[in-house]
Structures are given as structure tokens and as C-alpha cells.
Coordinates of C-alpha atoms and ligand atoms in Angstrom, one line a residue:
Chain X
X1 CA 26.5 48.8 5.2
X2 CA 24.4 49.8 8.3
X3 CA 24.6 52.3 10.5
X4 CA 26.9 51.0 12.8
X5 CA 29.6 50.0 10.4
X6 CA 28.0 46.3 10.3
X7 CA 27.3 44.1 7.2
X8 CA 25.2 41.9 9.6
X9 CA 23.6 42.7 12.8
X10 CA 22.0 41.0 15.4
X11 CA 20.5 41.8 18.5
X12 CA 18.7 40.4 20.9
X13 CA 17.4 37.9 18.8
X14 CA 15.9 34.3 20.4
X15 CA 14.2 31.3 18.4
X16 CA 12.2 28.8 19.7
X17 CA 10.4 25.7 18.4
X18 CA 7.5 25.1 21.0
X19 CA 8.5 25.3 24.4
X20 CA 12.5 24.3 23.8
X21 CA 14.0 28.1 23.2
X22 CA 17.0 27.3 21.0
X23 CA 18.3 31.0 20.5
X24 CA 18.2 33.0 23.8
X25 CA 19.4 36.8 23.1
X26 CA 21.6 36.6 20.4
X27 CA 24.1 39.5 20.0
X28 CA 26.5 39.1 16.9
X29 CA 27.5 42.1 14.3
X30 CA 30.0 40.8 11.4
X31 CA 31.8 43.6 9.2
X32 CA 31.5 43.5 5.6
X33 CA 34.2 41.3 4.2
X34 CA 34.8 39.6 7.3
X35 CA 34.8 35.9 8.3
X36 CA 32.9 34.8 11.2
X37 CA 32.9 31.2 12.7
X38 CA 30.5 29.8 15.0
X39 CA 31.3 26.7 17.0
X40 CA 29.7 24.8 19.5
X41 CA 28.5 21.3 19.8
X42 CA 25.7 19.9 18.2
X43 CA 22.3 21.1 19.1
X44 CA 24.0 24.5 20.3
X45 CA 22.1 26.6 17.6
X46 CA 24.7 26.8 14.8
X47 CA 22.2 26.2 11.8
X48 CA 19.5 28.1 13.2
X49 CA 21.5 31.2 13.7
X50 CA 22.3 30.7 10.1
X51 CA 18.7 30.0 9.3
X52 CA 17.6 33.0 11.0
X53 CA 19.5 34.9 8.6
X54 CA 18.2 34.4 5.5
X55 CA 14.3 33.7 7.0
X56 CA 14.3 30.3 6.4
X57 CA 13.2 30.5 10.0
X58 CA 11.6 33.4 11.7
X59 CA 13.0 35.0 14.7
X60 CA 10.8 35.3 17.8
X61 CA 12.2 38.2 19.7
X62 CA 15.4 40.7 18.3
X63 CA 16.2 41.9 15.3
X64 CA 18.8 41.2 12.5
X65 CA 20.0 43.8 10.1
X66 CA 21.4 42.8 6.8
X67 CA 23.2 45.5 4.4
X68 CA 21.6 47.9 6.2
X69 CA 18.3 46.6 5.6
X70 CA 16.2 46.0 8.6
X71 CA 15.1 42.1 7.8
X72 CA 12.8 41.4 10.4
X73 CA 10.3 43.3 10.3
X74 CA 7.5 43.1 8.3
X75 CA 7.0 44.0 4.1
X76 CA 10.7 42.3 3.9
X77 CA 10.9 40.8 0.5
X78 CA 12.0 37.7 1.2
X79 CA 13.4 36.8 -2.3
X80 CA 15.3 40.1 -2.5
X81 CA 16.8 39.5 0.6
X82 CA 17.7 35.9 -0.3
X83 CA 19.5 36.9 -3.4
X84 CA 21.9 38.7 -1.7
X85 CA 22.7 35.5 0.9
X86 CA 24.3 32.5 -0.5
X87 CA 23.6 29.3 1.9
X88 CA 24.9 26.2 1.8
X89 CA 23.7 23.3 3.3
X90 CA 25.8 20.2 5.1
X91 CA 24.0 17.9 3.0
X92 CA 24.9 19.8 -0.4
X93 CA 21.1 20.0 -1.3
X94 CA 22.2 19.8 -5.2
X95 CA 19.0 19.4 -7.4
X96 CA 19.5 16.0 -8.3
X97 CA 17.0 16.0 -11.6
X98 CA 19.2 18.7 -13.2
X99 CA 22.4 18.8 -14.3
X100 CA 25.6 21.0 -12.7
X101 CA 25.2 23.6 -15.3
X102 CA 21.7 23.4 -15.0
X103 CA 21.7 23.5 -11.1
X104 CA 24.1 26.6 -11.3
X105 CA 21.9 28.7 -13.9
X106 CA 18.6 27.6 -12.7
X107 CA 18.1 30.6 -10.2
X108 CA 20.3 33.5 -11.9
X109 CA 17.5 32.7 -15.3
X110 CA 14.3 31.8 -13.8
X111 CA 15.0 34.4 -10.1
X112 CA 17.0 37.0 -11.5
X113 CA 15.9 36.9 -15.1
X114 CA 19.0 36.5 -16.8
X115 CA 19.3 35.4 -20.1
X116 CA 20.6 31.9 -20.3
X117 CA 23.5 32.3 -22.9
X118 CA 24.8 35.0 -20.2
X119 CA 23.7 32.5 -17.2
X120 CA 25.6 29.7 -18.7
X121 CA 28.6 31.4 -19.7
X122 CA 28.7 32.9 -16.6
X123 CA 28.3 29.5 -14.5
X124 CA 30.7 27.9 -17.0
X125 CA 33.6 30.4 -15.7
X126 CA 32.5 29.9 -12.1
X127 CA 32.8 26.0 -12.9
X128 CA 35.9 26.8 -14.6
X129 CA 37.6 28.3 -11.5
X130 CA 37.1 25.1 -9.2
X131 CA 38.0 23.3 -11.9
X132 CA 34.9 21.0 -12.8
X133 CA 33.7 22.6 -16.1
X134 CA 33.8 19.8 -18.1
X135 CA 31.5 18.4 -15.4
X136 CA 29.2 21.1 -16.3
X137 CA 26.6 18.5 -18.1
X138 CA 27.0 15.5 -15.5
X139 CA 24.2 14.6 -13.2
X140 CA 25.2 15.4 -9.4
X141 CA 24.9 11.8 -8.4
X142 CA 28.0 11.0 -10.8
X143 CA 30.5 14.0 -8.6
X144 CA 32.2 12.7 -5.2
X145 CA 31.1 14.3 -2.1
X146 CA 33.5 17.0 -2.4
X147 CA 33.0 18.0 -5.7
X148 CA 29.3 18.2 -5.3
X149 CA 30.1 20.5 -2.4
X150 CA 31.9 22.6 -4.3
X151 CA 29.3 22.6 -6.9
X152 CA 26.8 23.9 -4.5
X153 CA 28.9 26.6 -3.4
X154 CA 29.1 28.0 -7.0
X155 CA 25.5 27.8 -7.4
X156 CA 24.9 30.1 -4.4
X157 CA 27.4 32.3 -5.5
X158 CA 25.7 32.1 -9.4
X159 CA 23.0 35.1 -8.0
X160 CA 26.1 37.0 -7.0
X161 CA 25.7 37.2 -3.2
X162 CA 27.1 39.8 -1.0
X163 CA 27.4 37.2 2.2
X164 CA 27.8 33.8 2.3
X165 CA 26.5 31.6 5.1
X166 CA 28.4 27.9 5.1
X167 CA 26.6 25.2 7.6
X168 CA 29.2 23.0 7.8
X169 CA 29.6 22.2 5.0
X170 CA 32.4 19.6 5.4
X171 CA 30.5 17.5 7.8
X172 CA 29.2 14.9 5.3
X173 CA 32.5 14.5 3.5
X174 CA 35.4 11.7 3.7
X175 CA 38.6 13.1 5.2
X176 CA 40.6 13.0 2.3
X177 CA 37.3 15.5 0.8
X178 CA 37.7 17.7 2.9
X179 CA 40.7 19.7 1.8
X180 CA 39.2 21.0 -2.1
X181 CA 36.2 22.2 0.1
X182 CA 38.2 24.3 2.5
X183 CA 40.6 25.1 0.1
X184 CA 37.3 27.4 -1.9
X185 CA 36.2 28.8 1.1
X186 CA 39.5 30.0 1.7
X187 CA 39.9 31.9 -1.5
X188 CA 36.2 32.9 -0.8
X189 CA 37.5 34.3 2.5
X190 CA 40.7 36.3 0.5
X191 CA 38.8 37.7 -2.3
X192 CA 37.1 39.4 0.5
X193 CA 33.3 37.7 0.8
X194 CA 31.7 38.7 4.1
X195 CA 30.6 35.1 5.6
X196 CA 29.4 33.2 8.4
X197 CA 30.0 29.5 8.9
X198 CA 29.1 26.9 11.0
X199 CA 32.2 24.3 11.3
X200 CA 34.2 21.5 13.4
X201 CA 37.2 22.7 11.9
X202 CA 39.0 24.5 14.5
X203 CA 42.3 24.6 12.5
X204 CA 40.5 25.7 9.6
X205 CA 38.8 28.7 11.8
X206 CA 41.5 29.8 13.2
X207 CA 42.8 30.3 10.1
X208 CA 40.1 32.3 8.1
X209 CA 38.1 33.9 11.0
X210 CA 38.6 37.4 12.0
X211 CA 35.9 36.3 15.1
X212 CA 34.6 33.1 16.6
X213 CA 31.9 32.8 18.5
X214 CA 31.2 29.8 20.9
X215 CA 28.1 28.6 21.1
X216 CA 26.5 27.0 24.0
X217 CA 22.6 26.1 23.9
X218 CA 21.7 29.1 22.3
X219 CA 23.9 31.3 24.4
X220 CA 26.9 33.2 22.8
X221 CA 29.2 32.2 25.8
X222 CA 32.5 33.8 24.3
X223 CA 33.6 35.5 21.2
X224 CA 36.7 37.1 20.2
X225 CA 39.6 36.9 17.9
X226 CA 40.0 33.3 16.8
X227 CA 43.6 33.1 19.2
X228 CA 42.0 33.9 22.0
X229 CA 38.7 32.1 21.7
X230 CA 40.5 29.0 20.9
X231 CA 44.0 28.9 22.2
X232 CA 43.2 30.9 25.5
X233 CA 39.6 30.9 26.6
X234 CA 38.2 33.0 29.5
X235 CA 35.4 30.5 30.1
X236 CA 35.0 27.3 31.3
X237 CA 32.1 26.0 28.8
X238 CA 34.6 26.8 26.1
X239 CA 37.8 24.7 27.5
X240 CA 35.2 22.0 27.9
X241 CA 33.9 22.3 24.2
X242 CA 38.0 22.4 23.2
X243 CA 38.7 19.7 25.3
X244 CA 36.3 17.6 24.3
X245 CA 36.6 18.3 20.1
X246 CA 40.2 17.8 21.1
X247 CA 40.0 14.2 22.0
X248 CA 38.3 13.4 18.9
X249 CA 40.9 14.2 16.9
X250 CA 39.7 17.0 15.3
X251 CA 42.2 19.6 15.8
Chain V
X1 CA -26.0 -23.1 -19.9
X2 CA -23.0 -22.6 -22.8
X3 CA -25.4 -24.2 -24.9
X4 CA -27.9 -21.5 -25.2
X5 CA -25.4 -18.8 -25.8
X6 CA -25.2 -17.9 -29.3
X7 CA -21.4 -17.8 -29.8
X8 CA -21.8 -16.2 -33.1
X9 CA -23.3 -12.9 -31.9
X10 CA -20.2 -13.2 -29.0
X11 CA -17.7 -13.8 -31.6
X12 CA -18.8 -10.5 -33.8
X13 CA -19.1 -8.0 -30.2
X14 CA -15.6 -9.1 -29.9
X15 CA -13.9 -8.8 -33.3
X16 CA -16.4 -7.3 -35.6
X17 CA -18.3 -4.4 -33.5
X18 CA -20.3 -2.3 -35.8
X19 CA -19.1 1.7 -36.3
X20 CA -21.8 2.5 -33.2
X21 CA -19.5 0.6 -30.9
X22 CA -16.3 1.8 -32.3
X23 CA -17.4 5.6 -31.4
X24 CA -18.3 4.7 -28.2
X25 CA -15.2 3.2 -27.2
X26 CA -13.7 6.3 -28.4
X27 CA -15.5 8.1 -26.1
X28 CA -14.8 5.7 -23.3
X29 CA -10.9 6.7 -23.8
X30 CA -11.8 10.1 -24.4
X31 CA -14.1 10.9 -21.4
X32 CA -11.2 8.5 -19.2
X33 CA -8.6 10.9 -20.2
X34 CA -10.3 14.0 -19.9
X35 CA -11.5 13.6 -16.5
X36 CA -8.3 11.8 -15.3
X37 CA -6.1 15.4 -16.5
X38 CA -8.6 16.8 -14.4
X39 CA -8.4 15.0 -11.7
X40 CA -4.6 15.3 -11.5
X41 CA -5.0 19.4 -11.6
X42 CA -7.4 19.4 -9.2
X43 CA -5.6 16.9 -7.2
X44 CA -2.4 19.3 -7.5
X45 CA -4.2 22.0 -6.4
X46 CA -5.7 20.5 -3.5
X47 CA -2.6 19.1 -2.4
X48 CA -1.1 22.8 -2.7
X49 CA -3.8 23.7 -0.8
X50 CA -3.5 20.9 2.0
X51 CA 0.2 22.5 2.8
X52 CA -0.9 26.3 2.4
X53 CA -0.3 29.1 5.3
X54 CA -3.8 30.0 5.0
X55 CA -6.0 28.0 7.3
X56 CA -8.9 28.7 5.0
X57 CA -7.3 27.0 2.1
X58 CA -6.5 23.6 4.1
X59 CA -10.1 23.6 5.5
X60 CA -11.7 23.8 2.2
X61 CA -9.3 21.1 0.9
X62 CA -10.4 18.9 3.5
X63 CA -13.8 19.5 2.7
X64 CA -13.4 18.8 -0.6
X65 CA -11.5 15.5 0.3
X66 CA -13.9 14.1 2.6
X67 CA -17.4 14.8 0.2
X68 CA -16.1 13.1 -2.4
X69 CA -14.6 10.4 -1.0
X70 CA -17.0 9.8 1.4
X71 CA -20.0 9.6 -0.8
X72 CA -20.7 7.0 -3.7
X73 CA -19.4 7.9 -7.3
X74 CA -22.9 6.9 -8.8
X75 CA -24.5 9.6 -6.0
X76 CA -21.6 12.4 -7.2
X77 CA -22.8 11.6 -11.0
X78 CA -26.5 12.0 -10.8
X79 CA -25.8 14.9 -8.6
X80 CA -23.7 16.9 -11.2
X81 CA -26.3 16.1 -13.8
X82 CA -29.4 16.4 -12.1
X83 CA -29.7 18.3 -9.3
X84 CA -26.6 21.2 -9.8
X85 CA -27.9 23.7 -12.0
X86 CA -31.3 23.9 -9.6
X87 CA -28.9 24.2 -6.8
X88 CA -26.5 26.4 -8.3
X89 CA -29.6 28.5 -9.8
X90 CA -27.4 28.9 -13.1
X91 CA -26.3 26.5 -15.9
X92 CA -23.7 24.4 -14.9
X93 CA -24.4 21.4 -16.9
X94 CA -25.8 23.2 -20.8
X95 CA -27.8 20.9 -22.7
X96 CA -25.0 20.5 -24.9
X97 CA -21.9 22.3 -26.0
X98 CA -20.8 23.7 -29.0
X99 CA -17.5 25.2 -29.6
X100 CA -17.5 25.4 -33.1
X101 CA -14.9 22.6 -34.3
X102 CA -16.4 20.1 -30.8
X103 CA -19.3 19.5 -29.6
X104 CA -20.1 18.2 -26.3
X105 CA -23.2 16.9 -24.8
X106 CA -24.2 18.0 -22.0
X107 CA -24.3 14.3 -20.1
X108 CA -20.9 14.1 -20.9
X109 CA -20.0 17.3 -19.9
X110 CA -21.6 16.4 -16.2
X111 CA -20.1 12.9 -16.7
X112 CA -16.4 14.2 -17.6
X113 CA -17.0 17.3 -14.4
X114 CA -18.0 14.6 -11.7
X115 CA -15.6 11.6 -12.4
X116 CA -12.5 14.4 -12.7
X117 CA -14.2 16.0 -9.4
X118 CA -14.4 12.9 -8.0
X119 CA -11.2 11.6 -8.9
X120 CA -9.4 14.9 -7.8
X121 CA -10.2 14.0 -4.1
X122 CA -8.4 11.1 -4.6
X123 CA -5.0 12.4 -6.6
X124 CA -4.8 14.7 -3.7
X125 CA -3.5 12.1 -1.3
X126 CA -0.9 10.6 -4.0
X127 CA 0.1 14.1 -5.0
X128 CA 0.5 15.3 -1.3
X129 CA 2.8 11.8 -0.8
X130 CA 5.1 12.3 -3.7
X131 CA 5.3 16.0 -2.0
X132 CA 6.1 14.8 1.0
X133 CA 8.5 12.3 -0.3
X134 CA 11.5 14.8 -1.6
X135 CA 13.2 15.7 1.5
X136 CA 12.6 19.7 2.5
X137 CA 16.0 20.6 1.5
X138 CA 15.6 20.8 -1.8
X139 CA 13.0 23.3 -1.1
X140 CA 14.7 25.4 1.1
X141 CA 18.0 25.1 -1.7
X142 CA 15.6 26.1 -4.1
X143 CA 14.2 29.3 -2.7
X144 CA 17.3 30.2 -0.8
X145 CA 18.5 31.0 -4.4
X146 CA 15.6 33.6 -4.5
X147 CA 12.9 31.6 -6.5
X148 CA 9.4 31.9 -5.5
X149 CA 8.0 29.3 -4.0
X150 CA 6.1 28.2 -7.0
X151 CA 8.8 28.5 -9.3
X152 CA 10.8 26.0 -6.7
X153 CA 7.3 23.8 -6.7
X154 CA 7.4 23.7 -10.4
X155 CA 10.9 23.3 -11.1
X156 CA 12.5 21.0 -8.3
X157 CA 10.0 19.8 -6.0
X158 CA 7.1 18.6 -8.4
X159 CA 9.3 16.8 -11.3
X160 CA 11.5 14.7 -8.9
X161 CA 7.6 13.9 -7.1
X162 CA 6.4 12.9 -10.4
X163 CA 8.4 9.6 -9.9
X164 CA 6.9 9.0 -6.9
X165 CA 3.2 10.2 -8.1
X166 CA 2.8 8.1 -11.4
X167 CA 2.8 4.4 -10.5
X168 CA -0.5 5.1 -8.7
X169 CA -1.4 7.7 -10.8
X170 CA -1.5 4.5 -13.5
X171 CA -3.7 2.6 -11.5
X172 CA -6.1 5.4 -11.1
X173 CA -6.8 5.6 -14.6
X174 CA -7.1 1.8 -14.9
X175 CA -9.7 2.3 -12.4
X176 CA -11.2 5.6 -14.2
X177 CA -11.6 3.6 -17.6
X178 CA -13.8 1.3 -15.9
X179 CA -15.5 3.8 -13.6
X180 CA -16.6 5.9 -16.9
X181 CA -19.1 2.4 -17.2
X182 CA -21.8 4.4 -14.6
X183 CA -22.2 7.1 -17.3
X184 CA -24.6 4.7 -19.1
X185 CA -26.8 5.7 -16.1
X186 CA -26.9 9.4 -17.1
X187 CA -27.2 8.4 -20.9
X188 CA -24.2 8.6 -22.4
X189 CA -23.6 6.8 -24.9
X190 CA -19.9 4.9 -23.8
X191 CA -19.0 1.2 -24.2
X192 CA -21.3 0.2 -21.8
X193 CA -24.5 1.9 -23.1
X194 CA -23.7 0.2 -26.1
X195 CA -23.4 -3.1 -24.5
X196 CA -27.1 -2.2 -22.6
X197 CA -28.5 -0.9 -25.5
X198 CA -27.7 -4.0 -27.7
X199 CA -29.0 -6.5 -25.2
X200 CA -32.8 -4.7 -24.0
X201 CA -32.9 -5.4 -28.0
X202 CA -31.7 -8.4 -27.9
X203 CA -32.0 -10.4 -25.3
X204 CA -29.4 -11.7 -25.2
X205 CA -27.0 -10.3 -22.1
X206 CA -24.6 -12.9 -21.9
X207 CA -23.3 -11.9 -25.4
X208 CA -23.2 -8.7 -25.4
X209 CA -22.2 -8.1 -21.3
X210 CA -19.3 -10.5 -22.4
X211 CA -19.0 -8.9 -25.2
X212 CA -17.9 -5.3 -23.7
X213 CA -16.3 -6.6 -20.9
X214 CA -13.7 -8.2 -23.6
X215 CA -13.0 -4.5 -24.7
X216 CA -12.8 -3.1 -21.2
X217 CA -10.2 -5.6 -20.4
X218 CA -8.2 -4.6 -23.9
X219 CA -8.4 -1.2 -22.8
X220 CA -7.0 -2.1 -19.3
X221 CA -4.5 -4.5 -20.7
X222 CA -3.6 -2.0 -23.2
X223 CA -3.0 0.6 -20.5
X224 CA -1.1 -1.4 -18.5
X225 CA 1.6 -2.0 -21.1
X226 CA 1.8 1.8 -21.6
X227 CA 1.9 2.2 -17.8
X228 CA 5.0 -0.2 -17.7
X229 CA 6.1 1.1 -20.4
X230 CA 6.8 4.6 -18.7
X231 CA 8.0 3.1 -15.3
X232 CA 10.4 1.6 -16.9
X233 CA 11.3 4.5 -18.6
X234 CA 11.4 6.1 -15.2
X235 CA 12.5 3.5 -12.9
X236 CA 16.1 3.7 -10.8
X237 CA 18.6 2.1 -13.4
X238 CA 20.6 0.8 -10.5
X239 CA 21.8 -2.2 -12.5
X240 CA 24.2 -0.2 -13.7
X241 CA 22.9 0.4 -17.7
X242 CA 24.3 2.9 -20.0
X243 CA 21.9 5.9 -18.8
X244 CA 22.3 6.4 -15.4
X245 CA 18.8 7.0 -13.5
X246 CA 19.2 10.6 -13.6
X247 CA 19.3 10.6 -17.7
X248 CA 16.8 8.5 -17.9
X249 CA 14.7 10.8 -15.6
X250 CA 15.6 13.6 -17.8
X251 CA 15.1 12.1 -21.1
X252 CA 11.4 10.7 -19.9
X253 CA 10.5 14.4 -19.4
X254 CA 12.9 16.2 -21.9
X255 CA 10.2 15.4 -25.5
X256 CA 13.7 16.6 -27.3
X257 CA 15.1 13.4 -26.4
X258 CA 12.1 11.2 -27.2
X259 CA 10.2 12.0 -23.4
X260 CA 7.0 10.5 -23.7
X261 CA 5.3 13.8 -21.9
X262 CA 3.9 16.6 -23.9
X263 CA 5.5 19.2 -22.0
X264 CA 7.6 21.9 -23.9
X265 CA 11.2 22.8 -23.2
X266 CA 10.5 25.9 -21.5
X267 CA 13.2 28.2 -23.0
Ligands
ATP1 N1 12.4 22.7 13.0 C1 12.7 22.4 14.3 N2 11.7 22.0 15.1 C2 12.0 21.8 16.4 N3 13.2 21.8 16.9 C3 14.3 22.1 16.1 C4 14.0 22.4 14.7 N4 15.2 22.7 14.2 C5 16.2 22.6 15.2 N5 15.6 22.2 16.4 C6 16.3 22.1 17.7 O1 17.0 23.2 17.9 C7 18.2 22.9 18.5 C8 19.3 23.6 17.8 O2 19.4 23.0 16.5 P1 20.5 23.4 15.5 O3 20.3 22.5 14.3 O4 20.5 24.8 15.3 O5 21.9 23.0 16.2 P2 23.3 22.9 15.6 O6 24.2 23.7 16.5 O7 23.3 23.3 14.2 O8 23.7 21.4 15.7 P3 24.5 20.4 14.7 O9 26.0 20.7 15.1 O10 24.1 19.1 15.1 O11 24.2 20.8 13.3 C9 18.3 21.4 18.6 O12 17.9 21.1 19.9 C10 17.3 21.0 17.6 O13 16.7 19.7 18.0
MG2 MG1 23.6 22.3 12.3

């Protein structure tokens, strides 16, 4: 916890990739065991905020302050810092030469050193509560979409992360996949796991999020409460983004 | 003409070589081997230090690349053998090597250090490919989770490479069985300095040059099988056989499960 109450902090914080500045002065502070969305059409930002936050990218200007831990800076241990942030990716990422047990004990063993009888029995419950143990010893390329999702989301919980960080995640899926996903990142959001998540789902934010924040090419335009950012929102840009994300249905 | 060649002495090069011949085809395979490990670990590292941070690192990769491709094999040879320990102004190359149950001499020592040399410059490029060919996700999955970036390298990036790295891989060490031929020129005694030998004595090069190049193309021939052998073993099962392609992956590199890589379980 830092300072000022926040499990994450950011301020001030803008990215850029050559010339094209795709964060501009990025304010956001999420309290531990809170749920905050970010939406905002494509190209707005969304993954590279997220990226920003466990240094898979490096910030240009700002700071960001995770569990009170100044992460910006320099002499941050990276890996530390990672093993307390669970990520996972739109395209699931699973490692497709291993299999789902192996995936899900593979960092807790080889990063955090623990032994594998512990590792495994410890994956096998996690496994257990989405209900795909006995897929434990299957290859990934043999799960749906969805369940290899899921997968991925136990594997970044396996180093027992304090925040979670979800980049829409059900982007790649089938319709009918969607569901079982959201359905684990809701209990994830009721057990209490301080997260951040990129998503299309408005319903679905609305639902979990104690904020959203609207992105708009690398601009925070508006951010409140989930019933006021999307059911009555002060600015245009937003009403647009609504509108728009409306028409296709996804509402 | 055919008429002059004595088919006798052909016929015995081919199917009765004396012991002489046998140990230097043994040291044909050996020296092959040997400097083609080498060249994949240097290769590896050069690759690794193509992508490094550290400017430094990808310059003297470069370098590295570009001498030894860009200059002939038979020049890189003679170089090792002759001219490194005046340059170096300490042994490189001993006059031979003893260590105790081995011995090496020193020609083969410098023969073994410049083809692996030289062969490294070229794994590089099909290292750095098979690199570049797994998408950077996996990557970023991998040390996301907290592993180090060599942990991640070892453990996700390089094994799902491999697939990509050892067709050519296999076609470099076709081309390194015959390349170990120029050796002759620093006296070592391989295949082919038994094939020169037998014929300034001789006379005779037609039976003897036909001779070796029979058991060069055995060799080759030989490898080739094995090489198929293993891409099939690796190869995308997408016609749907028992072992999906992900098993069969596994199994090739798992030697619990018959893999055909000597690489232990780590545990
Ligand atoms: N590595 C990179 N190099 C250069 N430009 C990049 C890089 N990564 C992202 N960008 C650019 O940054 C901008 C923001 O990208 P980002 O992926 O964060 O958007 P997003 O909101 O996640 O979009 P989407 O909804 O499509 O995932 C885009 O214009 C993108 O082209
Ligand atoms: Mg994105």
C-alpha cells in the first residue's frame, strides 16, 4: 500500500514509440482490491498502459508506483516486480511445447524456486477450481479458446500475484467463449484481487468495475464510477466511443 | 579410358579398406561432429549476442560474422594452424594434446577450432531465424511470470526454435562432413589424406579418388536418413495421427520417452 492509500499509482506518465506519443500524461491511482476498466477504441493506449505496468515497456516521462514500491526508477528488480503482477495477454500466449500443468508450474519452480511436488499440487487445485484438472497433462493446442484462456489466467495467478492486469482477454474468443472467461474474472474480482483490464465489454464493466476510465489517444478523457462513465457521460468523445460500440452490438 | 583403371584396387577401397582407412573415417565423423557442436554454441551465442542491449556485443557479433564468412575456409584453416600462435604470442594450437584417456593432435585440434569457428558464423544466421520465428509473446508470457530472460530463452523460446533451426542445421553438417576433406592440407590424417596418400604411392588416382568419394557419399547418405529420420520425428503431424504434433515434439526432446537428444530431464 503507498502512501496515498493507492495499490497502483500513476502520474504523469507518457510513452511514445518514435515520434507518435501514445501515452500523453497519464493520471490513474487504483485501490488495493479494486477493479479498474479501461475502455477506448483501438489504438487508444489500452495495452500499453497495461504494459507500462509491469515494464514490459518503459515509460518516458511520470512515474508509476506499485505496492508502494516506486517502479520507475532505476535499481527496480524487474522480476520481483513482475512476480507480483499477473498479465494476461488477448492472444492467451500459452507455451505451446509444454503441457497445462507444465505451463502453470513452470514459473512458480524454475522463478520462484518452489519445489515441484508443492508447484504441481498447487497448480492442480488452481486447475481444479476452473474445472480443467483432468486437462492438466493435455497440450494447449487440444483446449478451445476459452479454456486456454482460462488456463493462462491460472498460470499468472500460479506466482501468487497481488494485481492482475487482463488485456482483453476475451477479444480472440467465439461468443458462446466468452461467458467461462468472464465468469473467472468475476470471482477474481469478488475474492477481492486488485486488477486492471483492458475490455469491449461494457456490460461486463459495469458490472465488476469500481472505476472506468475512457481512453482517447493516450488521453484519460473521463473516469468515474462505471454508471456514470457509461450511462451518463460528461464528455462528448465518450458518447461518441458509446455510440459507436453501441451499434456494434456489443452492449 | 575405363580400360586402364584397375577395377580390382576400386573394388577393395570400396568394400575392403585396410584398418588405416577405417581410423580415418572415424576421424572424419569425429572431427564433423565435434566442430559442428561447436559451431551450434558458438552460433547460439552469436545469435544471443546479435539481439543483445549492449551495442558492443552486436558489433563484435557482426564482426565475427562477416570474417568468417567473407573469407575462404581453406584461408581460416591454414590461419588457425599456422600463423595463430605467432599472432596470438601464446600456444593456441599445442603440438599435440594429451588428456590422459585422449589424445589430440595438434592439426586436429586447429582443424576441429577453425571449421567449428567457421561454421559458427554461419549457425548464427539459422539460429537468429528460428529466434525470430516464435512470435514475441511467448517471451514476454515467459518473463512476465518472473523468469529471467535466460531461463525464458532456454525454456520456451529456444526448444519451440529448435524446430525451426534443425532442418538447416542437417544440411550444415552434410556440408561439414565434406568440408573436413581440406584438413588433408594441414596433415591430418582423415578420409581424404588417406585417399592422397594411397595414390602419390600408387599412381593410381582414379581408384583411390573414386574410392573415398564412395565413402563420403555413404557418410552423406547415411546422414541423410538420420536427418529424415528426426524431422519426421519432429515434423507437424497435421494428418491427424495418434500423437498430436505437440507429443511428438515433446517425446523427440523428452530421452524418457525414447527422444533422440541427449539432453537430461532437468528435475
Ligand atoms: N511497439 C510499438 N512500436 C510502435 N508503435 C506501437 C507499439 N506498440 C503500440 N504502438 C502504437 O501505439 C498505439 C497504442 O497502441 P495500443 O496497443 O496500446 O492500443 P490499444 O488501445 O491497446 O488498442 P487495441 O484495442 O487495438 O488493442 C497504436 O497507435 C499502436 O500502433
Ligand atoms: Mg490492445
Amino acid at each position: 500500500m503507498n502512501a496515498n492509500g493507492h495499490f497502483v499509482s500513476l502520474q504523469g506518465v507518457t510513452k511514445r514509440f518514435g515520434d507518435l506519443e501514445v501515452l500523453h500524461d497519464i493520471n490513474l491511482d487504483v485501490s488495493e482490491h479494486n477493479v479498474v476498466c479501461l475502455i477506448g477504441a483501438s489504438g487508444s493506449g489500452k495495452s500499453t498502459l497495461l504494459r507500462c505496468i509491469n515494464l514490459l515497456e518503459q515509460v518516458d516521462a511520470g512515474s508509476i508506483v506499485v505496492d508502494g514500491q516506486p517502479i520507475t526508477g532505476t535499481k527496480v528488480d524487474v522480476n520481483q516486480l513482475r512476480q507480483k503482477i499477473g498479465i494476461v495477454f488477448q492472444a492467451y500466449n500459452l507455451f505451446p511445447h509444454m503441457t497445462v500443468l507444465q505451463n502453470v508450474t513452470l514459473a512458480p519452480r524454475k522463478a520462484l524456486g518452489i519445489s515441484r511436488d508443492k508447484a504441481e499440487a498447487h497448480a492442480r487445485a488452481l486447475l481444479r477450481q476452473i474445472g480443467l484438472e483432468e486437462k492438466s497433462d493435455e497440450f494447449p493446442d487440444r483446449l478451445s479458446g476459452g479454456q486456454q484462456q482460462r488456463v493462462a489466467i491460472v498460470r499468472a495467478l500460479a506466482t501468487g500475484p497481488k494485481l492482475m492486469l487482463l488485456d482483453e482477454i476475451t477479444s480472440a474468443l467465439d461468443p458462446q467463449l466468452i461467458g467461462e472467461v468472464l465468469e473467472l474474472v468475476r470471482e477474481l474480482a469478488q475474492s477481492g484481487m486488485t486488477m486492471i483490464l483492458a475490455t469491449h465489454e461494457m456490460s461486463f464493466a459495469r458490472e465488476v468495475a469500481h472505476k472506468v476510465c475512457f481512453l482517447d489517444a493516450g488521453v484519460i478523457h473521463e473516469e468515474g464510477p462505471p454508471e456514470q462513465v457509461l450511462s451518463a457521460p460528461q464528455e462528448e468523445r465518450t458518447r461518441e466511443f458509446l455510440a459507436r460500440v453501441l451499434e456494434g452490438g456489443r452492449l | 579410358m575405363l580400360a586402364s583403371v584397375d577395377w580390382h584396387v576400386v573394388w577393395v577401397r570400396v568394400a575392403h579398406p585396410d584398418h588405416a582407412f577405417f581410423i580415418a573415417l572415424t576421424r572424419t565423423v569425429y572431427i564433423a561432429v565435434i566442430a559442428q557442436i561447436m559451431g551450434v554454441i558458438l552460433g547460439l551465442l552469436a545469435a544471443l549476442m546479435r539481439m543483445s542491449k549492449l551495442r558492443i556485443l552486436r558489433v563484435l557479433s557482426g564482426i565475427y560474422v562477416w570474417i568468417f564468412r567473407g573469407t575462404p575456409l581453406l584461408v581460416q584453416i591454414f590461419f588457425v594452424y599456422l600463423a595463430s600462435n605467432q599472432l596470438l604470442g601464446f600456444t593456441l594450437i599445442p603440438n599435440s594434446l594429451n588428456g590422459g584417456f585422449f589424445k589430440l593432435d595438434g592439426a586436429i585440434f586447429a582443424g576441429i577450432l577453425a571449421l567449428g569457428v567457421n561454421e559458427g558464423a554461419y549457425m548464427r544466421e539459422i539460429v537468429r531465424a528460428g529466434i525470430d520465428s516464435i512470435d514475441k509473446g511467448q517471451m514476454e508470457a515467459a518473463t512476465s511470470l518472473g523468469m529471467r530472460y535466460g531461463l525464458a530463452m532456454r525454456r520456451i523460446v529456444l526448444p519451440q526454435a529448435a524446430r525451426v533451426i534443425i532442418p538447416p542445421l542437417g544440411n550444415e553438417f552434410n556440408n561439414m562432413l565434406k568440408n573436413t576433406s581440406l584438413l588433408f592440407t594441414i596433415g591430418v590424417y582423415e578420409m581424404f589424406a588417406d585417399a592422397e596418400i594411397g595414390y602419390s604411392n600408387s599412381f593410381q588416382p582414379t581408384e583411390y579418388f573414386l574410392g573415398v568419394a564412395f565413402w563420403y557419399l555413404v557418410l552423406t547418405t547415411v546422414w541423410t536418413f538420420i536427418q529424415a529420420g528426426i524431422e519426421r520425428k519432429l515434423a507437424a503431424s497435421e494428418r491427424g495421427e495418434e500423437l498430436s504434433f505437440r507429443e511428438r515434439w515433446q517425446a523427440a526432446w523428452n530421452p524418457a520417452r525414447g527422444g533422440i537428444f541427449m539432453r537430461s530431464p532437468s528435475r
